[in-house]
Short mmCIF file of C-alpha atoms in Angstrom, two decimals:
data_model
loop_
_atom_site.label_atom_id
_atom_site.label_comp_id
_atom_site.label_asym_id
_atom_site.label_seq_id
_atom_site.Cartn_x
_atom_site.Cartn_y
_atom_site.Cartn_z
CA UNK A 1 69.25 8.27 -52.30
CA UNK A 2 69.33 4.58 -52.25
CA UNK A 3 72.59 4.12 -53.82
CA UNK A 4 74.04 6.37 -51.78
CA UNK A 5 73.11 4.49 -48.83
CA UNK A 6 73.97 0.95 -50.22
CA UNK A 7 77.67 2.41 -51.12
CA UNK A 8 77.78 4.42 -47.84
CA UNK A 9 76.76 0.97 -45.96
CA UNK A 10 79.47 -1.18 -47.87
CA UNK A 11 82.13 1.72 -47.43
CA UNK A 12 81.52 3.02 -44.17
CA UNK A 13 80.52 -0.41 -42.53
CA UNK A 14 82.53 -2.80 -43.97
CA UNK A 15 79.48 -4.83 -45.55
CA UNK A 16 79.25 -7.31 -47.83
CA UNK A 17 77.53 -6.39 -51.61
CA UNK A 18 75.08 -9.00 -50.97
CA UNK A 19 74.12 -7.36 -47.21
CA UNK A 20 73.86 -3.82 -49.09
CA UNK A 21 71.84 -5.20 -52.32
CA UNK A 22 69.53 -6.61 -49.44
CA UNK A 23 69.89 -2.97 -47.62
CA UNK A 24 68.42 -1.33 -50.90
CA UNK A 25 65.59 -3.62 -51.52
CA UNK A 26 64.82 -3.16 -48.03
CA UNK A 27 64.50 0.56 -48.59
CA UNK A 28 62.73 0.24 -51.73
CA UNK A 29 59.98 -1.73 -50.30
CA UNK A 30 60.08 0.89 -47.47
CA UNK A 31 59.79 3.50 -50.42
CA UNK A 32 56.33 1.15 -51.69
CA UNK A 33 54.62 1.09 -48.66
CA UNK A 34 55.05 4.73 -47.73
CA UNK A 35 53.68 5.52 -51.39
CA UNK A 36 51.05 2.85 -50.93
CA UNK A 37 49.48 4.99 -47.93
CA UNK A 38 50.18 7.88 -49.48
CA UNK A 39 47.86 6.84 -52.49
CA UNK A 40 45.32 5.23 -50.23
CA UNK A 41 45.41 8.84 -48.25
CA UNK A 42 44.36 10.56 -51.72
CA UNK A 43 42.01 8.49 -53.50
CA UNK A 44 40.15 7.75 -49.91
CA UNK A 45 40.09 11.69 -49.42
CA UNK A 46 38.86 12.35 -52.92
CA UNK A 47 35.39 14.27 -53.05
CA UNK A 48 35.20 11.42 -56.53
CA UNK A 49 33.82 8.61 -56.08
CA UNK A 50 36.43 5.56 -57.24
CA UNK A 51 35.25 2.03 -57.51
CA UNK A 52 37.63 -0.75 -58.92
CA UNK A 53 36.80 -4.27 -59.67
CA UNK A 54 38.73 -7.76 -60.85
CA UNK A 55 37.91 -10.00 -63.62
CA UNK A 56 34.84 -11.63 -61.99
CA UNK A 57 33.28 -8.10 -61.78
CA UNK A 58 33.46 -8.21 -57.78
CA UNK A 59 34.19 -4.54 -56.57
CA UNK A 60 37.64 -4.59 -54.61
CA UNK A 61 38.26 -1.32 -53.87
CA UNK A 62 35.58 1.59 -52.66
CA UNK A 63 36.66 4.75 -51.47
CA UNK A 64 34.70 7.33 -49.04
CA UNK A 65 32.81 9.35 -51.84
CA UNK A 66 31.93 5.45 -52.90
CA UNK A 67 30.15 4.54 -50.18
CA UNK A 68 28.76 7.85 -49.09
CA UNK A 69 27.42 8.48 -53.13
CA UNK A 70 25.98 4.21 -53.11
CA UNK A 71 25.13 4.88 -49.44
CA UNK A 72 26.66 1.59 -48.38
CA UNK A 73 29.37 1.03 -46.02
CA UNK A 74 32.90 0.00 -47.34
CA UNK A 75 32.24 -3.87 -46.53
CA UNK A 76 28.91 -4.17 -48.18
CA UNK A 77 30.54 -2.78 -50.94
CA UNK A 78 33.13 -5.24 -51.40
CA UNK A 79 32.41 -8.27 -53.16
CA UNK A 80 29.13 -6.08 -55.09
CA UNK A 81 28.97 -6.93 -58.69
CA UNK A 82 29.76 -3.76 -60.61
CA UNK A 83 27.27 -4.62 -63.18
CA UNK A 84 24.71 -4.76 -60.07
CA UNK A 85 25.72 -1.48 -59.64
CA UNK A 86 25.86 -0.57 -62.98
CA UNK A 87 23.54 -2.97 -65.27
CA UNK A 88 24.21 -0.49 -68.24
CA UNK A 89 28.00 -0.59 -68.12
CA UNK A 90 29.66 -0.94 -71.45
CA UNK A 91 32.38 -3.81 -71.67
CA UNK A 92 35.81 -2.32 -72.39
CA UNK A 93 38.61 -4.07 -74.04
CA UNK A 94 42.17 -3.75 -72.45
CA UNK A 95 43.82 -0.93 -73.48
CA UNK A 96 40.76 1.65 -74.57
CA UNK A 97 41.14 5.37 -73.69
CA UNK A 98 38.91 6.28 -70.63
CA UNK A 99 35.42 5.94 -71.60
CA UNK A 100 33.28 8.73 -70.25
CA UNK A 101 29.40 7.43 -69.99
CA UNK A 102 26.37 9.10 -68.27
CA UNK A 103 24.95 5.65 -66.56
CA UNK A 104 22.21 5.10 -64.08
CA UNK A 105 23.53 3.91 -60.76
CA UNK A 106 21.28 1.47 -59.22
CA UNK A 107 21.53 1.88 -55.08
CA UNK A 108 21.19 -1.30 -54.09
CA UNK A 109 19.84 -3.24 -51.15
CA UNK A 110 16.90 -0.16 -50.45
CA UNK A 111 13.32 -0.99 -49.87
CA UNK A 112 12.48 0.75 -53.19
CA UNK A 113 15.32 0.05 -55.87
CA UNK A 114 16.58 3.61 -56.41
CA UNK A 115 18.83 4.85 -59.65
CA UNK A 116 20.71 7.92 -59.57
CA UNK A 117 21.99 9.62 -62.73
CA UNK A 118 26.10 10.01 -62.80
CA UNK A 119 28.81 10.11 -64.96
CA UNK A 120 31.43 8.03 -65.08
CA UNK A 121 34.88 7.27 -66.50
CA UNK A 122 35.85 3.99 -67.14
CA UNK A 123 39.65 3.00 -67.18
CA UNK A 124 40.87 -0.92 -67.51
CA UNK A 125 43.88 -1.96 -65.58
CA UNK A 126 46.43 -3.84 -67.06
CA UNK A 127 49.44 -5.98 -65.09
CA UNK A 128 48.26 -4.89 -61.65
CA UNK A 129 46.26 -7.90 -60.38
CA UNK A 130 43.33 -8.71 -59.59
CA UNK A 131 42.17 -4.82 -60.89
CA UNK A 132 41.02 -5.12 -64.04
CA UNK A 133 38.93 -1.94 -64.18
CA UNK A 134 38.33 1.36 -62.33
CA UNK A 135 36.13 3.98 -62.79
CA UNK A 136 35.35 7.34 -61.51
CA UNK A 137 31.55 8.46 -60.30
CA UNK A 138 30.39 12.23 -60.20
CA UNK A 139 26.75 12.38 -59.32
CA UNK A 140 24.42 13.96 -61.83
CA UNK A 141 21.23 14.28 -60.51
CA UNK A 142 21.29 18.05 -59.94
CA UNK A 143 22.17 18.31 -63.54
CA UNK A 144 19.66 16.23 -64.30
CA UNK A 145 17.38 18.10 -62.72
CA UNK A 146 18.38 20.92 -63.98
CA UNK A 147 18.19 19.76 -67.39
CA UNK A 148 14.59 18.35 -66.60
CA UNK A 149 13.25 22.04 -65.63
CA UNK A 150 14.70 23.53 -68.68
CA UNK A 151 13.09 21.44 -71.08
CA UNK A 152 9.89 21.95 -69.17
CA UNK A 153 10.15 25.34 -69.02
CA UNK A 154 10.60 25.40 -72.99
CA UNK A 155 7.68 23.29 -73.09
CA UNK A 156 5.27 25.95 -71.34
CA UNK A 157 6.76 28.86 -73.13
CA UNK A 158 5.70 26.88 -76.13
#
């Protein structure tokens, strides 16, 4: 553990306090980074789509579902107003439970504007600048489909 290796340095080495207190934060921002990547590993590999934006609305952060499900690359992505993306999206005050919403996405910068039904979950970010919100996208279209044949179906059978 990290203690163990800041006492283990000052015993063993004859170092200073100050030398191991600057050995442990050292390790703990070694311990941050490897997490970092290790988080950036999952939510990139998620089959969910994750965007996150700051205060301005600017998207900050895409992952692969993202820009495979918006069919834009990571870079055009960036810097997207979410409310481009999503013109319906509700406002959320900090602190609100995860809002789950069935929204149009709008795909932008097509020939023909395109929207595609999804669901997604809205969550606000608090003390982790410049996030400010994130959301996860499922796409909905086959459900909407689906749903779209049923009720026509019940509408010949009547």
């Amino acid at each position: 553990t990290r203690s163990t290796l800041a006492n283990s340095a000052v015993q063993g080495n004859g170092v200073s306090g100050e030398e191991s207190d600057r050995r442990e934060v050292q390790v703990d921002a070694l311990d941050d980074v490897a997490r970092c990547r290790r988080l950036a590993a999952i939510l990139d590999t998620s089959s969910q789509a994750m965007l996150a934006w700051d205060v301005n609305g600017g998207v900050v952060e895409a992952n692969h579902a993202a820009c495979a499900l918006t069919r834009l690359s990571r870079d055009e992505l960036l810097g997207t107003s979410i409310h481009e993306l999503f013109p319906e999206l509700p406002r959320l005050p900090h602190g609100e439970a995860p809002l789950p919403v069935r929204l149009e996405l709008v795909l932008p910068r097509q020939r023909v504007e395109r929207r595609l039904p999804v669901s997604v979950v809205v969550q606000t970010i608090s003390g982790v600048p410049p996030l400010v919100a994130h959301a996860l996208i499922r796409d909905d279209s086959r459900f909407v489909a689906a749903e779209q044949e049923v009720a026509s179906h019940l509408t010949r059978i009547r």
